[in-house]
Tab-separated table of C-alpha atoms in Angstrom:
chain	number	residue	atom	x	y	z
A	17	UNK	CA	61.425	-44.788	35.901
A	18	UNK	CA	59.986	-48.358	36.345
A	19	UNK	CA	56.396	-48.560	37.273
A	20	UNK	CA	56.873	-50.799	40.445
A	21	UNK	CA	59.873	-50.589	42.409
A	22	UNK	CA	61.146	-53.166	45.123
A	23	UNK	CA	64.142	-53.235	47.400
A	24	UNK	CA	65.733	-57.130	45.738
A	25	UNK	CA	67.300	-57.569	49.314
A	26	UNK	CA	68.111	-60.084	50.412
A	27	UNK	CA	66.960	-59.255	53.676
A	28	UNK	CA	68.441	-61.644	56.252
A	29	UNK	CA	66.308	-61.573	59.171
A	30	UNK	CA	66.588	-63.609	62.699
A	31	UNK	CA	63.472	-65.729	63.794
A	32	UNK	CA	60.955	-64.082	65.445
A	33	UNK	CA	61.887	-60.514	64.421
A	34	UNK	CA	59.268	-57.932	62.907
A	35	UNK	CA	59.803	-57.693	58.713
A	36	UNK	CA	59.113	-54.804	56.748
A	37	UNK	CA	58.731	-55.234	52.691
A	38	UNK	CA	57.834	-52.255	50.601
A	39	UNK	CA	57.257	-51.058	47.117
A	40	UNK	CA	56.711	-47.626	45.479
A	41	UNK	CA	55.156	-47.138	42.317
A	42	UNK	CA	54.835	-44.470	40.167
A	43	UNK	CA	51.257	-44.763	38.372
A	44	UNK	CA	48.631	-42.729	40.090
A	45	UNK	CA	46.201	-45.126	38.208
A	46	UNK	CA	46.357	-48.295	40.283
A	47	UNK	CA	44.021	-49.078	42.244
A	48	UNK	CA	44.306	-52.820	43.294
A	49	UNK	CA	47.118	-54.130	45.739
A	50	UNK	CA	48.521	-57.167	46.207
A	51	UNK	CA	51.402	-59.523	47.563
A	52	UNK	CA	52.936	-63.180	46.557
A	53	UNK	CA	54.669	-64.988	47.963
A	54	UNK	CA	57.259	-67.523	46.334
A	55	UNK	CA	59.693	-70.405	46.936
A	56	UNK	CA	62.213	-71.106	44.611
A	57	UNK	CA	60.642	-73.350	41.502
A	58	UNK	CA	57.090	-72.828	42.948
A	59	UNK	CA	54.555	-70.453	41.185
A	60	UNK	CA	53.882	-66.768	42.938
A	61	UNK	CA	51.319	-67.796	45.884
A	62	UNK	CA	48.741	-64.525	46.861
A	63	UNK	CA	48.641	-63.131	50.719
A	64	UNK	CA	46.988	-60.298	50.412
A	65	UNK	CA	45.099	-58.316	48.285
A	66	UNK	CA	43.991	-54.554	49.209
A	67	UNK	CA	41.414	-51.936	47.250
A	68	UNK	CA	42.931	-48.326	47.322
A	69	UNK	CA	44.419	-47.025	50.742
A	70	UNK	CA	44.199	-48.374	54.138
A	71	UNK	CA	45.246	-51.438	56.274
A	72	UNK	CA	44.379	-54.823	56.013
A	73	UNK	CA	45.715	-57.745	58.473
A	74	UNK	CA	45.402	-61.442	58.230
A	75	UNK	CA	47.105	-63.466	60.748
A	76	UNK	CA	50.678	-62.605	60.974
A	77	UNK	CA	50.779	-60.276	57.868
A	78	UNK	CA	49.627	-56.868	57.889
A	79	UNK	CA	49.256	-55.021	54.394
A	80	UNK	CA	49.273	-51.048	53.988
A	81	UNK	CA	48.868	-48.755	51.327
A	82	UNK	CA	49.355	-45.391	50.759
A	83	UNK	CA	48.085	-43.939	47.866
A	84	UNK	CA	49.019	-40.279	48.822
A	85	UNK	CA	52.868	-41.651	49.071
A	86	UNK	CA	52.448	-43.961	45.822
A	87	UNK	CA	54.003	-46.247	48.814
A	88	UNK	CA	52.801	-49.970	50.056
A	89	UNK	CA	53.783	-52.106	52.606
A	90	UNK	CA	53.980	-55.708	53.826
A	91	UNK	CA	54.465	-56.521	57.430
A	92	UNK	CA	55.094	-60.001	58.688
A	93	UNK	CA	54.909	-60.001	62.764
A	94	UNK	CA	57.177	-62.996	64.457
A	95	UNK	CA	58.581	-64.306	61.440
A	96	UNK	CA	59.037	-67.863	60.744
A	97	UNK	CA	61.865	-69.996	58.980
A	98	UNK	CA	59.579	-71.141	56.726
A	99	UNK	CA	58.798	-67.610	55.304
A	100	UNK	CA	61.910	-67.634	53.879
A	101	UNK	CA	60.822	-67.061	50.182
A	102	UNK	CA	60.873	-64.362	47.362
A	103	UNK	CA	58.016	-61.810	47.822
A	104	UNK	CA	56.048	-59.764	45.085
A	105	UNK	CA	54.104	-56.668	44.954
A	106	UNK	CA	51.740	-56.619	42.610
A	107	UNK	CA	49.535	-53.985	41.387
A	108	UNK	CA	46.582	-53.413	38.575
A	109	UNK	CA	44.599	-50.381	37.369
A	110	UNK	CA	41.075	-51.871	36.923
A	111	UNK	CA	39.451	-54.725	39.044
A	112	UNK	CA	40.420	-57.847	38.847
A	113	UNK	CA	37.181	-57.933	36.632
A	114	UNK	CA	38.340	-55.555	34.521
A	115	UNK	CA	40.455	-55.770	31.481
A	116	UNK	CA	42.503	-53.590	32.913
A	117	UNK	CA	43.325	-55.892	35.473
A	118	UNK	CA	46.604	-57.944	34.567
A	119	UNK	CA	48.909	-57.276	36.784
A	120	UNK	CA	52.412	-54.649	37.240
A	121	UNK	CA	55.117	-56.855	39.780
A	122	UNK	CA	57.611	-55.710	41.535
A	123	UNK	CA	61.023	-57.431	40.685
A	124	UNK	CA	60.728	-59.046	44.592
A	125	UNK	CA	62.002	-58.968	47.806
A	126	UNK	CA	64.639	-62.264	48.756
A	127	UNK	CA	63.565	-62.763	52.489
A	128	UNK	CA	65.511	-65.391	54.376
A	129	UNK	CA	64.157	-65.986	57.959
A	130	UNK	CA	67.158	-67.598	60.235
A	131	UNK	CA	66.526	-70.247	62.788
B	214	UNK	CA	39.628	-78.551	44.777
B	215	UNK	CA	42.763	-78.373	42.164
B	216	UNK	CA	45.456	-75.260	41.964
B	217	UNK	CA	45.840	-73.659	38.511
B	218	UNK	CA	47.440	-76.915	36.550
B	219	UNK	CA	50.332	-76.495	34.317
B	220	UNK	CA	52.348	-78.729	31.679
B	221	UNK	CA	55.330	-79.676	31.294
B	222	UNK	CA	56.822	-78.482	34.238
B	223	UNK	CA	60.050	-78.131	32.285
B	224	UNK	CA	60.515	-78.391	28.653
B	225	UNK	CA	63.808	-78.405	26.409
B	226	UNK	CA	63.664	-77.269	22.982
B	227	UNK	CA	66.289	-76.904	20.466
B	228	UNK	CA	66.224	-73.446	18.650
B	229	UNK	CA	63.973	-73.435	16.035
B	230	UNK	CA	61.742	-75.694	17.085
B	231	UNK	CA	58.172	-74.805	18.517
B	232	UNK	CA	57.073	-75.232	22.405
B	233	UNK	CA	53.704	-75.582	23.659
B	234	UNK	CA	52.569	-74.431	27.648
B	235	UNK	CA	49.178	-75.596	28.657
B	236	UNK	CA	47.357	-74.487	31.306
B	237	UNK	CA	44.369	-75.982	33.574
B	238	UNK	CA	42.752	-72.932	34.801
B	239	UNK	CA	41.015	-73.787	38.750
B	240	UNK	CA	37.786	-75.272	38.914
B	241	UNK	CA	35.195	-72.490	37.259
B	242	UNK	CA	37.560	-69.549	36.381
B	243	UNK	CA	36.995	-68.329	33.458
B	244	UNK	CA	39.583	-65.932	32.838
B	245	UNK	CA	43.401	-66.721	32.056
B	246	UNK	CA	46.488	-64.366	32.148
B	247	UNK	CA	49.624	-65.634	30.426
B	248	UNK	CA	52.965	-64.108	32.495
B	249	UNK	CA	56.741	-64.321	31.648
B	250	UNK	CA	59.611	-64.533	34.281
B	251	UNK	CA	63.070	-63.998	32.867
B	252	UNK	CA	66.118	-64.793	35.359
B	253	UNK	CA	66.301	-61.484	37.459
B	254	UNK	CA	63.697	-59.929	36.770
B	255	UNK	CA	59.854	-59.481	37.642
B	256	UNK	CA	56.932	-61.459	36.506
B	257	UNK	CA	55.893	-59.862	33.039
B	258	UNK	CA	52.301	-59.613	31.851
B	259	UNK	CA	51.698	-61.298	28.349
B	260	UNK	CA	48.060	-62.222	27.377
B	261	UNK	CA	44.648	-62.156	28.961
B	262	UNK	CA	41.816	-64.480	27.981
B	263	UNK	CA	38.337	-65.578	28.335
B	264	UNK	CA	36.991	-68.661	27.077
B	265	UNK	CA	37.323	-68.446	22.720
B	266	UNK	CA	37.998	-65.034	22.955
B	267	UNK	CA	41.921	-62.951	23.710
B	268	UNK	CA	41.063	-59.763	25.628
B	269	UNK	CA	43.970	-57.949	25.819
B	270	UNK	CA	47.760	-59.099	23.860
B	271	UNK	CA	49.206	-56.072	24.819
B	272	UNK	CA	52.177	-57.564	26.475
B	273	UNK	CA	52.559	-60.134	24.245
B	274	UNK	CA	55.575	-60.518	21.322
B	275	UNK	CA	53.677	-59.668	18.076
B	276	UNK	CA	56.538	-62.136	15.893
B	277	UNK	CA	56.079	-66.197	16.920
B	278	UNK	CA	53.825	-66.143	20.125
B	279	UNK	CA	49.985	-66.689	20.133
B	280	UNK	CA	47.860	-67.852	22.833
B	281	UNK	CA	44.491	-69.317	22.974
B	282	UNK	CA	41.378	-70.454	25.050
B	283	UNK	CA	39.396	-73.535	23.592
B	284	UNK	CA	35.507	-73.497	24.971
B	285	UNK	CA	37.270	-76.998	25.898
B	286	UNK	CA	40.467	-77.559	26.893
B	287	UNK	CA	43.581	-75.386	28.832
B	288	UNK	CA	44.720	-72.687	27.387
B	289	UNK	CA	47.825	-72.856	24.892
B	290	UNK	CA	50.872	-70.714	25.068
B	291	UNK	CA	52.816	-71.502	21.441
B	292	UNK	CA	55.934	-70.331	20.428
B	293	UNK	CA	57.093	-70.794	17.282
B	294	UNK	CA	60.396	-71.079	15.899
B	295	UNK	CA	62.120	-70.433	19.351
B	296	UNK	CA	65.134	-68.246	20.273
B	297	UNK	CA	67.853	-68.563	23.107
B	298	UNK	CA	65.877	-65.479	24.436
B	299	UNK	CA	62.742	-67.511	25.103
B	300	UNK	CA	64.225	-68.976	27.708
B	301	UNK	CA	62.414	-68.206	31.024
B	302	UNK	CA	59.637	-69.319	33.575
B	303	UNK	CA	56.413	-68.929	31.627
B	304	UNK	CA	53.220	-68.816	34.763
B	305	UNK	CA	49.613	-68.884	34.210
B	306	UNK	CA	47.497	-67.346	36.745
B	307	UNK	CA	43.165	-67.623	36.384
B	308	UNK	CA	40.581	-66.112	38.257
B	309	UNK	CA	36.633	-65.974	38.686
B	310	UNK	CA	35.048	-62.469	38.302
B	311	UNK	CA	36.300	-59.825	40.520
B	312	UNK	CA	38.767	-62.109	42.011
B	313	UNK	CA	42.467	-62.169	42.388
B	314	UNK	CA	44.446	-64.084	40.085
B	315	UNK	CA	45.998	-67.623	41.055
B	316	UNK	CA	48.899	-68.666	39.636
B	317	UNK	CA	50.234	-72.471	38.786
B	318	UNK	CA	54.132	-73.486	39.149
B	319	UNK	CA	55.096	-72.389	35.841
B	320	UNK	CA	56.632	-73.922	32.792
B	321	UNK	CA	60.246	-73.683	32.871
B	322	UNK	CA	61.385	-73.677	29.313
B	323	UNK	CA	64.881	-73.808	27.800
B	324	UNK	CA	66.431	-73.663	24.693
B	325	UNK	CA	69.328	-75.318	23.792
């Protein structure tokens, strides 16, 4: 069993709609949350970063984990052509201080956003 | 205020030969992680360093790779004596302390 699994889509959405990205993971031990995004030839750009379970929203995107589940969530409200991109969970054990703290992806989510 | 600045943006080496990924970490990070991204698959964890010292390698090949961070200078990602199966995306991300990591555009190396 990987450590990180994500859905590879592609998920073909129309504009405006509601989109839902998850992962699941399998390590009790992380504690940090995060999501990239990136376009094609670009490096992975961060949205959103969470500590252990909850909600966190910023703008448009809403980030959820669920620590009980082993389950997180991205949700990105009235989506926009130009979200069309490749997006990563990412997860760590220790703090980003920590040397425990490199990061476990996901393989990514291929979201295209139609006009 | 600069991204996390990477070089070449694409390099071609023959196989055998040796390739060299440098890295600009942003403005006052101090720490550097080392990632690989092989077609299809998820961004890998390789190497994490601090200024002069490596803190954790675990991820790292133990035959032909080595990494380091100069008190001056980016950080080097060498690879000696490369194989067809070096070819990949290679990004480095940096952070400050108890920050996220942010990652550059990657080095997008081939062999030939």
């Amino acid at each position: 069993q990987k450590e990180v699994e994500q859905d590879p889509g592609p998920l073909s959405v129309p504009e405006g709609a509601i989109v839902s990205l998850n992962c699941t993971y399998s390590n009790s031990a992380f504690q940090y949350f995060m999501w990239y995004r990136q376009y094609s030839r670009k490096g992975p750009e961060l949205l959103m970063y969470t500590y252990s379970s909850g909600n966190k929203e910023d703008g448009r995107f809403t980030a959820q984990v669920d620590k009980s589940s082993k389950y997180i969530s991205l949700f990105i409200r009235d989506s926009q052509p130009s979200d069309s991109a490749t997006y990563l969970c990412a997860m760590s054990v220790g703090s980003y201080g920590g040397s425990q703290g490199n990061l476990i992806f996901g393989k990514g989510t291929k979201l295209s956003v139609k006009p | 205020n600069a991204g996390v600045m990477q070089n070449p943006r694409h390099l071609v080496r023959r196989r055998g030969q040796e390739a060299r990924l440098r890295c600009s970490p942003m403005k006052g990070h101090s720490h550097v992680y080392w990632y690989r991204q092989l077609p299809e698959e998820g961004l890998k964890f390789m190497v994490y360093l601090q200024k002069e010292n490596i803190i954790d390698e675990s991820g790292m090949p133990k035959e032909r790779f080595s990494a380091e961070f100069p008190k001056e200078g980016p950080s080097i990602l060498r690879i000696q004596q490369v194989v067809r199966g070096d070819s990949a995306a290679y990004f480095c991300a940096s952070r400050e302390s108890n920050q996220p990591q942010h990652f550059g555009d990657g080095t997008r190396l081939s062999i030939l």
